[in-house]
Short mmCIF file of C-alpha atoms in Angstrom, two decimals:
data_model
loop_
_atom_site.label_atom_id
_atom_site.label_comp_id
_atom_site.label_asym_id
_atom_site.label_seq_id
_atom_site.Cartn_x
_atom_site.Cartn_y
_atom_site.Cartn_z
CA UNK A 1 299.62 -78.59 57.62
CA UNK A 2 296.39 -80.72 57.05
CA UNK A 3 296.89 -84.56 55.77
CA UNK A 4 294.51 -86.43 53.59
CA UNK A 5 293.57 -89.52 55.43
CA UNK A 6 292.47 -92.97 53.51
CA UNK A 7 291.24 -95.32 55.77
CA UNK A 8 289.48 -98.06 54.68
CA UNK A 9 288.35 -100.86 57.39
CA UNK A 10 288.17 -97.98 59.78
CA UNK A 11 289.12 -98.03 63.33
CA UNK A 12 289.28 -101.94 63.50
CA UNK A 13 291.98 -101.94 60.55
CA UNK A 14 294.26 -99.31 62.29
CA UNK A 15 293.14 -101.58 65.99
CA UNK A 16 294.34 -104.57 64.10
CA UNK A 17 297.46 -102.91 62.59
CA UNK A 18 298.28 -101.77 66.35
CA UNK A 19 297.58 -105.03 67.95
CA UNK A 20 299.80 -106.78 65.24
CA UNK A 21 302.70 -105.00 65.10
CA UNK A 22 302.59 -104.88 69.32
CA UNK A 23 302.19 -108.36 69.57
CA UNK A 24 304.89 -109.11 67.09
CA UNK A 25 307.48 -106.56 68.80
CA UNK A 26 306.66 -108.18 72.18
CA UNK A 27 306.73 -111.69 71.06
CA UNK A 28 310.17 -111.10 69.18
CA UNK A 29 311.84 -109.57 71.91
CA UNK A 30 310.49 -112.68 74.00
CA UNK A 31 312.73 -114.65 71.82
CA UNK A 32 315.68 -113.47 73.78
CA UNK A 33 316.05 -114.78 77.33
CA UNK A 34 315.34 -112.10 78.96
CA UNK A 35 311.36 -111.95 80.05
CA UNK A 36 312.30 -114.55 82.49
CA UNK A 37 315.47 -112.84 83.90
CA UNK A 38 314.13 -109.45 84.21
CA UNK A 39 310.94 -110.75 86.58
CA UNK A 40 308.08 -110.14 83.48
CA UNK A 41 307.47 -113.44 83.63
CA UNK A 42 306.83 -113.20 87.26
CA UNK A 43 303.87 -110.79 87.10
CA UNK A 44 300.73 -112.75 87.94
CA UNK A 45 299.61 -114.22 84.93
CA UNK A 46 302.68 -113.23 82.58
CA UNK A 47 304.33 -116.65 83.21
CA UNK A 48 303.75 -117.81 79.68
CA UNK A 49 306.38 -115.06 78.33
CA UNK A 50 309.11 -117.39 79.72
CA UNK A 51 308.21 -119.87 77.44
CA UNK A 52 309.61 -119.42 74.00
CA UNK A 53 307.20 -121.99 72.07
CA UNK A 54 304.49 -120.12 72.93
CA UNK A 55 305.71 -116.64 72.38
CA UNK A 56 306.98 -118.01 69.05
CA UNK A 57 303.65 -118.98 68.28
CA UNK A 58 302.44 -115.54 68.85
CA UNK A 59 304.88 -114.11 66.96
CA UNK A 60 303.97 -116.21 63.88
CA UNK A 61 300.02 -115.31 64.49
CA UNK A 62 301.20 -111.63 64.92
CA UNK A 63 303.30 -111.66 61.72
CA UNK A 64 300.51 -113.31 59.78
CA UNK A 65 297.87 -110.71 60.74
CA UNK A 66 300.57 -107.93 59.80
CA UNK A 67 301.37 -109.85 56.49
CA UNK A 68 297.46 -109.76 55.81
CA UNK A 69 297.21 -106.18 56.66
CA UNK A 70 299.77 -104.87 54.74
CA UNK A 71 299.09 -107.07 51.19
CA UNK A 72 295.58 -105.55 51.78
CA UNK A 73 296.83 -102.44 52.02
CA UNK A 74 299.08 -102.41 48.63
CA UNK A 75 296.08 -104.15 46.74
CA UNK A 76 293.74 -101.49 47.84
CA UNK A 77 296.82 -98.89 46.74
CA UNK A 78 297.11 -100.46 43.73
CA UNK A 79 293.53 -99.25 42.62
CA UNK A 80 293.85 -96.03 44.46
CA UNK A 81 295.81 -93.08 43.99
CA UNK A 82 297.88 -91.45 46.15
CA UNK A 83 296.00 -91.51 49.46
CA UNK A 84 297.33 -91.23 52.49
CA UNK A 85 296.70 -94.22 54.42
CA UNK A 86 295.61 -93.47 58.57
CA UNK A 87 297.95 -96.53 59.64
CA UNK A 88 301.16 -98.18 58.75
CA UNK A 89 304.26 -97.01 57.03
CA UNK A 90 303.94 -93.77 55.32
CA UNK A 91 307.76 -93.05 54.30
CA UNK A 92 310.45 -95.22 52.59
CA UNK A 93 312.15 -95.62 55.96
CA UNK A 94 309.28 -97.46 57.26
CA UNK A 95 308.97 -99.57 54.49
CA UNK A 96 312.19 -100.28 54.16
CA UNK A 97 312.45 -101.44 57.80
CA UNK A 98 309.05 -103.88 57.13
CA UNK A 99 310.56 -105.21 53.80
CA UNK A 100 314.03 -106.18 55.65
CA UNK A 101 311.87 -107.86 58.61
CA UNK A 102 309.63 -109.65 55.85
CA UNK A 103 312.26 -110.68 53.97
CA UNK A 104 314.73 -112.03 57.14
CA UNK A 105 311.49 -113.31 58.74
CA UNK A 106 310.76 -115.36 55.84
CA UNK A 107 313.90 -116.50 55.68
CA UNK A 108 314.02 -117.73 59.36
CA UNK A 109 310.62 -119.42 59.11
CA UNK A 110 312.25 -121.62 56.07
CA UNK A 111 314.95 -122.36 58.44
CA UNK A 112 312.09 -123.50 61.05
CA UNK A 113 311.02 -125.83 58.35
CA UNK A 114 314.42 -127.53 58.53
CA UNK A 115 315.25 -125.95 55.22
CA UNK A 116 319.24 -125.49 55.16
CA UNK A 117 320.59 -122.54 55.32
CA UNK A 118 324.49 -121.53 55.45
CA UNK A 119 325.11 -120.79 59.24
CA UNK A 120 326.80 -117.19 58.43
CA UNK A 121 323.70 -116.30 56.15
CA UNK A 122 321.56 -117.24 59.49
CA UNK A 123 323.73 -114.98 61.53
CA UNK A 124 322.88 -111.95 59.50
CA UNK A 125 319.42 -112.57 58.91
CA UNK A 126 318.97 -113.09 62.76
CA UNK A 127 320.94 -109.82 63.41
CA UNK A 128 318.92 -107.90 60.41
CA UNK A 129 315.64 -108.91 61.96
CA UNK A 130 316.48 -108.17 65.35
CA UNK A 131 317.91 -104.67 64.25
CA UNK A 132 315.00 -103.45 61.90
CA UNK A 133 312.81 -104.51 64.79
CA UNK A 134 314.26 -101.89 67.31
CA UNK A 135 314.63 -99.63 64.51
CA UNK A 136 310.91 -99.92 63.51
CA UNK A 137 309.93 -99.58 67.15
CA UNK A 138 311.96 -96.89 67.83
CA UNK A 139 310.99 -94.93 64.98
CA UNK A 140 307.05 -95.74 65.75
CA UNK A 141 307.71 -94.52 69.00
CA UNK A 142 309.30 -91.18 67.96
CA UNK A 143 306.42 -90.60 65.80
CA UNK A 144 303.85 -91.44 68.40
CA UNK A 145 305.45 -89.35 71.26
CA UNK A 146 306.43 -86.13 68.91
CA UNK A 147 304.72 -82.70 69.41
CA UNK A 148 301.76 -82.98 66.51
CA UNK A 149 301.20 -80.24 64.64
CA UNK A 150 297.75 -78.85 65.06
CA UNK A 151 295.10 -79.29 62.11
CA UNK A 152 294.82 -76.99 59.66
CA UNK A 153 291.09 -76.07 59.59
CA UNK A 154 291.66 -72.70 57.72
CA UNK A 155 291.54 -74.58 54.39
CA UNK A 156 288.00 -76.17 55.35
CA UNK A 157 286.73 -72.73 56.65
CA UNK A 158 287.45 -71.14 53.52
CA UNK B 1 319.73 -130.40 56.34
CA UNK B 2 318.35 -130.31 52.91
CA UNK B 3 314.78 -130.66 53.37
CA UNK B 4 312.73 -129.65 50.43
CA UNK B 5 309.61 -130.68 51.14
CA UNK B 6 308.28 -131.66 54.69
CA UNK B 7 310.32 -133.92 57.64
CA UNK B 8 307.83 -137.07 57.12
CA UNK B 9 308.02 -136.55 53.09
CA UNK B 10 311.95 -136.23 53.73
CA UNK B 11 312.03 -139.30 56.18
CA UNK B 12 309.82 -141.37 54.10
CA UNK B 13 311.86 -140.31 50.47
CA UNK B 14 315.16 -140.83 52.65
CA UNK B 15 314.00 -144.67 53.91
CA UNK B 16 313.10 -145.62 49.76
CA UNK B 17 316.49 -144.27 49.29
CA UNK B 18 318.08 -146.28 51.78
CA UNK B 19 316.31 -149.02 50.24
CA UNK B 20 317.37 -148.54 46.72
CA UNK B 21 320.90 -147.86 47.78
CA UNK B 22 320.79 -151.25 49.76
CA UNK B 23 319.61 -153.12 46.59
CA UNK B 24 322.25 -151.46 44.64
CA UNK B 25 325.02 -152.38 46.60
CA UNK B 26 326.92 -149.11 46.21
CA UNK B 27 328.54 -147.99 49.06
CA UNK B 28 330.85 -145.32 48.86
CA UNK B 29 333.43 -143.93 51.47
CA UNK B 30 331.53 -142.01 54.27
CA UNK B 31 333.83 -139.01 54.48
CA UNK B 32 333.47 -138.61 50.51
CA UNK B 33 329.68 -138.49 50.86
CA UNK B 34 329.57 -136.01 53.93
CA UNK B 35 331.92 -133.72 51.77
CA UNK B 36 328.83 -133.84 49.43
CA UNK B 37 326.77 -132.06 52.02
CA UNK B 38 324.52 -134.47 53.09
CA UNK B 39 323.31 -135.55 56.83
CA UNK B 40 324.94 -137.94 58.63
CA UNK B 41 323.77 -139.82 60.82
CA UNK B 42 324.85 -142.42 63.59
CA UNK B 43 323.66 -145.58 64.94
CA UNK B 44 324.44 -147.00 68.06
CA UNK B 45 324.07 -150.54 68.92
CA UNK B 46 323.60 -150.79 72.54
CA UNK B 47 323.70 -154.36 72.90
CA UNK B 48 327.53 -154.00 72.14
CA UNK B 49 328.44 -151.34 74.40
CA UNK B 50 330.34 -152.60 77.16
CA UNK B 51 330.62 -149.32 79.26
CA UNK B 52 334.25 -149.22 79.18
CA UNK B 53 333.75 -145.31 78.24
CA UNK B 54 336.89 -145.18 75.80
CA UNK B 55 334.64 -142.70 73.98
CA UNK B 56 334.09 -140.45 77.42
CA UNK B 57 337.76 -140.35 77.60
CA UNK B 58 338.59 -139.51 74.11
CA UNK B 59 336.13 -137.07 73.75
CA UNK B 60 337.54 -135.28 77.13
CA UNK B 61 340.77 -135.51 75.61
CA UNK B 62 340.27 -133.75 72.38
CA UNK B 63 338.02 -131.56 73.63
CA UNK B 64 337.96 -130.20 76.90
CA UNK B 65 341.21 -128.21 76.41
CA UNK B 66 338.76 -126.24 73.78
CA UNK B 67 336.72 -125.03 76.56
CA UNK B 68 338.02 -121.71 78.14
CA UNK B 69 338.64 -121.00 81.80
CA UNK B 70 336.27 -118.36 83.02
CA UNK B 71 338.03 -114.87 84.23
CA UNK B 72 338.52 -114.57 88.06
CA UNK B 73 336.59 -112.74 89.44
CA UNK B 74 333.33 -113.73 87.49
CA UNK B 75 331.13 -110.78 86.68
CA UNK B 76 328.03 -110.82 89.21
CA UNK B 77 324.94 -111.12 86.77
CA UNK B 78 322.00 -108.74 87.52
CA UNK B 79 319.37 -109.38 88.84
CA UNK B 80 321.28 -111.56 91.76
CA UNK B 81 318.78 -114.30 90.91
CA UNK B 82 320.55 -115.04 87.66
CA UNK B 83 322.90 -118.19 88.65
CA UNK B 84 326.73 -118.41 87.67
CA UNK B 85 327.24 -121.93 86.47
CA UNK B 86 331.13 -122.67 86.78
CA UNK B 87 332.19 -126.28 85.95
CA UNK B 88 335.91 -124.87 85.50
CA UNK B 89 336.86 -126.18 88.91
CA UNK B 90 334.81 -129.39 88.53
CA UNK B 91 336.77 -130.85 84.72
CA UNK B 92 336.89 -134.33 86.18
CA UNK B 93 332.92 -134.81 86.39
CA UNK B 94 332.34 -137.25 83.69
CA UNK B 95 329.15 -138.67 84.76
CA UNK B 96 326.76 -136.12 83.31
CA UNK B 97 326.70 -133.52 80.45
CA UNK B 98 329.00 -130.35 81.54
CA UNK B 99 330.55 -127.42 79.38
CA UNK B 100 333.53 -129.75 79.80
CA UNK B 101 332.14 -133.09 79.62
CA UNK B 102 329.90 -133.16 76.38
CA UNK B 103 329.70 -137.14 76.14
CA UNK B 104 328.78 -139.89 79.60
CA UNK B 105 327.55 -143.36 79.64
CA UNK B 106 324.58 -144.22 81.41
CA UNK B 107 325.12 -147.61 83.26
CA UNK B 108 321.50 -149.14 83.90
CA UNK B 109 320.83 -152.17 85.80
CA UNK B 110 317.13 -153.81 85.43
CA UNK B 111 314.94 -156.44 85.03
CA UNK B 112 313.46 -157.60 81.57
CA UNK B 113 310.90 -160.49 81.34
CA UNK B 114 312.20 -161.83 84.57
CA UNK B 115 315.79 -161.23 83.53
CA UNK B 116 318.71 -159.02 85.51
CA UNK B 117 320.26 -157.02 82.54
CA UNK B 118 322.65 -154.48 82.08
CA UNK B 119 322.92 -151.72 79.54
CA UNK B 120 325.35 -148.84 78.84
CA UNK B 121 324.03 -146.23 76.87
CA UNK B 122 326.62 -143.21 76.03
CA UNK B 123 324.79 -140.04 75.88
CA UNK B 124 325.28 -136.54 73.89
CA UNK B 125 323.64 -134.37 71.72
CA UNK B 126 320.93 -136.30 69.65
CA UNK B 127 321.59 -133.47 66.56
CA UNK B 128 318.27 -133.44 65.59
CA UNK B 129 317.20 -132.99 62.03
CA UNK B 130 315.21 -129.77 62.57
CA UNK B 131 316.76 -128.73 65.97
CA UNK B 132 315.09 -126.21 67.97
CA UNK B 133 318.38 -125.29 69.67
CA UNK B 134 319.83 -124.22 66.90
CA UNK B 135 316.51 -122.69 64.94
CA UNK B 136 315.19 -120.57 68.02
CA UNK B 137 318.83 -119.03 69.15
CA UNK B 138 318.16 -115.43 68.50
CA UNK B 139 321.53 -114.78 67.39
CA UNK B 140 322.37 -117.27 65.06
CA UNK B 141 324.85 -119.00 67.79
CA UNK B 142 323.09 -122.06 67.35
CA UNK B 143 324.26 -124.03 64.00
CA UNK B 144 323.28 -126.45 61.53
CA UNK B 145 326.03 -127.61 59.24
CA UNK B 146 325.05 -129.27 55.74
CA UNK B 147 326.30 -132.11 57.13
CA UNK B 148 323.75 -132.41 59.78
CA UNK B 149 325.76 -131.57 62.98
CA UNK B 150 324.14 -129.05 65.13
CA UNK B 151 326.65 -127.14 66.95
CA UNK B 152 327.02 -123.85 68.93
CA UNK B 153 329.43 -121.07 68.02
CA UNK B 154 331.31 -120.07 70.96
CA UNK B 155 332.58 -116.64 69.55
CA UNK B 156 328.83 -115.60 68.80
CA UNK B 157 327.15 -117.51 71.96
CA UNK B 158 326.04 -115.38 74.40
CA UNK B 159 325.11 -118.10 76.97
CA UNK B 160 321.57 -117.13 77.73
CA UNK B 161 320.63 -121.01 77.84
CA UNK B 162 317.82 -120.67 75.21
CA UNK B 163 318.80 -123.72 73.52
CA UNK B 164 318.77 -125.80 76.91
CA UNK B 165 315.29 -125.02 77.35
CA UNK B 166 314.09 -125.35 74.31
CA UNK B 167 315.91 -128.93 73.86
CA UNK B 168 313.65 -131.76 74.79
CA UNK B 169 316.89 -132.93 76.29
CA UNK B 170 318.03 -130.53 77.80
CA UNK B 171 321.68 -130.89 76.71
CA UNK B 172 323.45 -127.47 76.25
CA UNK B 173 325.58 -126.79 79.08
CA UNK B 174 326.66 -123.06 80.28
CA UNK B 175 329.82 -122.37 80.95
CA UNK B 176 329.53 -118.52 82.71
CA UNK B 177 332.86 -115.97 82.83
CA UNK B 178 333.97 -116.96 79.06
CA UNK B 179 332.68 -115.73 75.64
CA UNK B 180 331.63 -112.38 74.29
CA UNK B 181 329.32 -111.32 76.77
CA UNK B 182 332.18 -110.54 78.89
CA UNK B 183 332.89 -107.55 76.04
CA UNK B 184 329.47 -106.34 75.98
CA UNK B 185 327.28 -106.03 79.07
CA UNK B 186 328.54 -108.67 81.40
CA UNK B 187 326.34 -107.81 84.33
CA UNK B 188 322.94 -107.19 82.29
CA UNK B 189 322.84 -109.64 79.02
CA UNK B 190 324.45 -113.05 78.30
CA UNK B 191 325.40 -115.56 81.24
CA UNK B 192 328.53 -117.44 79.23
CA UNK B 193 328.72 -120.02 76.78
CA UNK B 194 326.70 -123.09 75.96
CA UNK B 195 328.63 -125.82 75.57
CA UNK B 196 327.80 -129.44 73.48
CA UNK B 197 329.04 -132.40 71.76
CA UNK B 198 329.69 -131.03 68.02
CA UNK B 199 330.43 -134.61 66.71
CA UNK B 200 333.75 -133.47 66.09
CA UNK B 201 332.62 -131.10 63.57
CA UNK B 202 336.18 -129.99 63.01
CA UNK B 203 337.66 -133.62 62.24
CA UNK B 204 334.79 -134.77 60.19
CA UNK B 205 335.39 -131.57 58.09
CA UNK B 206 338.74 -133.40 57.28
CA UNK B 207 337.18 -136.21 56.19
CA UNK B 208 337.73 -137.98 59.85
CA UNK B 209 335.21 -140.21 62.06
CA UNK B 210 334.29 -138.38 65.04
CA UNK B 211 336.41 -139.76 68.38
CA UNK B 212 333.64 -141.54 70.03
CA UNK B 213 332.82 -143.71 66.49
CA UNK B 214 336.46 -143.89 65.98
CA UNK B 215 338.23 -145.36 69.62
CA UNK B 216 335.14 -147.36 70.61
CA UNK B 217 336.81 -151.05 70.75
CA UNK B 218 333.54 -152.37 70.42
CA UNK B 219 332.26 -150.91 67.19
CA UNK B 220 328.83 -149.78 69.09
CA UNK B 221 328.70 -146.76 66.68
CA UNK B 222 328.45 -146.28 62.80
CA UNK B 223 328.47 -143.16 61.28
CA UNK B 224 326.93 -142.51 57.66
CA UNK B 225 324.84 -141.01 55.55
CA UNK B 226 320.97 -140.95 57.30
CA UNK B 227 319.15 -142.92 54.43
CA UNK B 228 321.72 -146.04 54.63
CA UNK B 229 322.08 -145.31 58.63
CA UNK B 230 318.07 -145.66 59.10
CA UNK B 231 317.78 -148.98 56.92
CA UNK B 232 320.81 -150.36 59.27
CA UNK B 233 319.14 -148.90 62.25
CA UNK B 234 315.58 -150.93 61.03
CA UNK B 235 317.13 -154.02 60.06
CA UNK B 236 319.12 -154.34 63.41
CA UNK B 237 315.92 -153.25 65.22
CA UNK B 238 313.91 -155.96 63.66
CA UNK B 239 316.48 -158.86 64.63
CA UNK B 240 316.22 -157.28 68.36
CA UNK B 241 312.55 -157.37 68.25
CA UNK B 242 312.75 -161.03 67.01
CA UNK B 243 315.49 -161.84 69.77
CA UNK B 244 313.54 -160.38 72.42
CA UNK B 245 309.76 -162.66 71.34
CA UNK B 246 308.43 -159.44 69.85
CA UNK B 247 306.72 -159.62 66.14
CA UNK B 248 309.50 -157.73 63.91
CA UNK B 249 307.00 -155.19 62.71
CA UNK B 250 307.37 -154.19 66.59
CA UNK B 251 310.80 -152.96 65.65
CA UNK B 252 310.22 -149.16 66.22
CA UNK B 253 309.77 -149.93 70.09
CA UNK B 254 313.75 -151.10 69.83
CA UNK B 255 314.98 -147.65 67.95
CA UNK B 256 315.29 -144.35 69.47
CA UNK B 257 315.87 -141.21 67.63
CA UNK B 258 314.13 -141.68 64.09
CA UNK B 259 311.04 -140.16 65.23
CA UNK B 260 311.72 -138.34 68.49
CA UNK B 261 311.83 -134.33 67.96
CA UNK B 262 310.43 -134.98 64.49
CA UNK B 263 313.90 -136.96 63.96
CA UNK B 264 317.37 -136.79 65.19
CA UNK B 265 320.99 -138.10 63.45
CA UNK B 266 321.57 -139.94 66.45
CA UNK B 267 319.66 -143.43 66.52
CA UNK B 268 319.80 -146.10 69.36
CA UNK B 269 318.97 -149.73 68.82
CA UNK B 270 318.69 -151.55 71.72
CA UNK B 271 317.89 -155.45 73.03
CA UNK B 272 315.01 -154.42 74.80
CA UNK B 273 311.97 -151.96 74.17
CA UNK B 274 312.96 -148.28 74.97
CA UNK B 275 310.00 -147.88 77.11
CA UNK B 276 311.71 -150.29 79.45
CA UNK B 277 315.29 -148.47 79.15
CA UNK B 278 313.68 -145.32 79.51
CA UNK B 279 312.18 -146.56 83.10
CA UNK B 280 315.65 -147.64 83.99
CA UNK B 281 317.02 -144.46 83.01
CA UNK B 282 314.38 -142.72 85.08
CA UNK B 283 315.02 -144.79 87.53
CA UNK B 284 318.69 -144.49 87.95
CA UNK B 285 318.12 -140.48 87.65
CA UNK B 286 316.28 -140.78 90.54
CA UNK B 287 318.30 -142.84 92.42
CA UNK B 288 321.27 -140.93 91.66
CA UNK B 289 323.52 -140.27 94.70
CA UNK B 290 322.72 -136.94 96.67
CA UNK B 291 326.43 -135.93 96.17
CA UNK B 292 326.45 -135.88 91.99
CA UNK B 293 325.98 -132.89 90.26
CA UNK B 294 325.64 -130.73 93.85
CA UNK B 295 326.07 -127.41 93.88
CA UNK B 296 324.85 -124.23 91.75
CA UNK B 297 326.31 -125.35 88.84
CA UNK B 298 324.97 -129.14 89.01
CA UNK B 299 321.54 -127.95 89.67
CA UNK B 300 318.70 -127.91 86.93
CA UNK B 301 315.38 -126.44 86.33
CA UNK B 302 312.50 -128.28 84.42
CA UNK B 303 308.90 -126.79 84.46
CA UNK B 304 309.78 -124.47 86.73
CA UNK B 305 310.78 -126.83 89.78
CA UNK B 306 314.33 -126.98 90.61
CA UNK B 307 315.09 -130.45 89.48
CA UNK B 308 316.72 -133.51 91.39
CA UNK B 309 320.57 -133.91 90.98
CA UNK B 310 320.58 -136.86 89.69
CA UNK B 311 318.57 -135.51 86.67
CA UNK B 312 320.58 -132.38 85.80
CA UNK B 313 322.98 -132.95 82.85
CA UNK B 314 321.58 -136.41 82.36
CA UNK B 315 318.78 -136.58 79.59
CA UNK B 316 315.95 -139.20 79.78
CA UNK B 317 314.96 -141.07 77.12
CA UNK B 318 311.20 -141.07 76.90
CA UNK B 319 309.02 -140.27 73.94
CA UNK B 320 309.68 -136.53 72.61
CA UNK B 321 307.00 -134.71 70.38
CA UNK B 322 308.45 -132.85 67.85
CA UNK B 323 309.19 -129.25 69.53
CA UNK B 324 308.98 -127.75 66.03
CA UNK B 325 305.67 -128.79 64.89
CA UNK B 326 303.58 -125.73 65.86
CA UNK B 327 305.87 -123.48 64.04
CA UNK B 328 305.73 -125.97 61.08
CA UNK B 329 302.20 -125.85 60.73
CA UNK B 330 301.59 -121.88 61.51
CA UNK B 331 303.52 -121.34 58.15
CA UNK B 332 300.62 -122.14 56.51
CA UNK B 333 298.89 -119.15 58.23
CA UNK B 334 301.74 -116.90 57.27
CA UNK B 335 301.63 -117.57 53.47
CA UNK B 336 297.57 -117.61 53.62
CA UNK B 337 297.61 -114.60 55.42
CA UNK B 338 298.98 -112.39 52.38
CA UNK B 339 297.08 -114.03 49.43
CA UNK B 340 293.90 -113.60 51.60
CA UNK B 341 295.11 -109.88 52.24
CA UNK B 342 295.75 -109.41 48.18
CA UNK B 343 292.54 -111.06 47.55
CA UNK B 344 290.30 -108.79 49.89
CA UNK B 345 292.13 -105.77 48.38
CA UNK B 346 291.76 -106.30 44.83
CA UNK B 347 287.73 -107.06 45.56
CA UNK B 348 287.67 -104.02 47.86
CA UNK B 349 286.54 -106.19 50.64
CA UNK B 350 286.03 -103.79 53.69
CA UNK B 351 287.91 -101.51 51.29
CA UNK B 352 285.50 -97.79 50.78
CA UNK B 353 285.55 -97.15 47.27
CA UNK B 354 287.99 -94.83 45.56
CA UNK B 355 286.91 -91.44 46.42
CA UNK B 356 285.83 -89.55 43.10
CA UNK B 357 288.56 -87.35 41.62
CA UNK B 358 286.71 -84.19 42.38
CA UNK B 359 286.28 -84.78 46.04
CA UNK B 360 289.17 -85.36 48.75
CA UNK B 361 288.96 -87.93 50.90
CA UNK B 362 288.35 -87.61 54.49
CA UNK B 363 290.65 -85.49 56.16
CA UNK B 364 292.27 -86.00 59.59
CA UNK B 365 294.33 -83.90 61.48
CA UNK B 366 297.78 -85.78 62.05
CA UNK B 367 297.29 -86.53 65.79
CA UNK B 368 295.03 -89.10 64.81
CA UNK B 369 297.66 -91.10 62.86
CA UNK B 370 298.89 -93.50 64.97
CA UNK B 371 301.55 -96.30 64.56
CA UNK B 372 303.45 -95.07 61.68
CA UNK B 373 306.90 -94.94 61.03
#
């Protein structure tokens, strides 16, 4: 079965989306003290991965890029009818995960500004953010590696 | 931690409020005020401290027993280079921060303006206004209470020591072999629990004062609402500056904690400039006896190099930039990016125009659709 694809911005937008999600996931996992423990920071040129302030800044920048792209897409979607996009979530599941990530991430940003949030809520937000990111990553990986159906060219030939 | 606009504005507003409160002469009981959810701050007048360590003893007597002993044998972390830190057999150590010792007194001997001086500096968590240890904890174990007390939930902490790494003073201390990580994957994730001063949070919740404030025979510490305490610290520092022969407007040289790391809720006031105190602290740490803090549990790392034993568990007292400043600044990008995206989308910037309804959009096989979920 073929899929109609709508790709404003072309390949550049797809790459930007991939870069934003990739860096957001990488820097997000880097917020846990695992890169140094498990030798990633020992690889040549990777020492910065053990610096939590650098990975935090990268996380912010990747999140900003991702938010910009998604907002752009939503605005275009509002003026477009039912076209499937060649990047980004296509299912309710993907949008739900992204929504959870944005909401929990926004709350964590507020906390980083020094705005008080109750500690139990922060713990829920932290685990929501982590869980949603892991689910998003595994879902993306499954989509990437699952066998792809062959394109249906009969419709075009006919 | 109620900070509606920005830290600087909060500080300005706080000082203005303090001036107003001082002018009005309205003083309510501190415990009542604290119950209202406002930040508590302590001011330490170092010229009063005689170094008796009554505060240290009271802190240890009250809280040491709340830190559990590790399991035996302790799980061996993987990879093997990950150090376990066990202070359970060295609970008597009181000249530095350890998981079983949240407060110690730095005894300093130095010269200032040709005079030999002695100064005693109680050291513990600074309870930052916007603490990186709590903000950056990935599991929510680092907590900031409404009254400004920064503490670590021992039931949640996995002992990864990130809080210690991001703390400019490296305050939290790890005890391996305790905590919830033992029930998850003790060898592969976590390494114990981080402990530090919680400013007697359970007592403060009951309306009582922290032990170190309560037992001090010289009344070195005062605790109260942040605006009041900042005003008190400024007034005291102006006196110290004048007594030291400096201009009163140099009073900030005589306080430590108001601006450090973006502001803390522990403010020291010294009879000599803190540049002098900082140098004396560094000298004392460098000269610390080799036996002090010896062993894996006592060693510390900073900047990728193993620090000398004298520095481990003994925080410096130099200038500290706001570690959360970068995150605060980057928040603007998070706000502007989606606005820019919406604007670009609604003006169809970079976007192709909507295909005519009788022509389908470009057809692509699904194999080219990466990154979907």
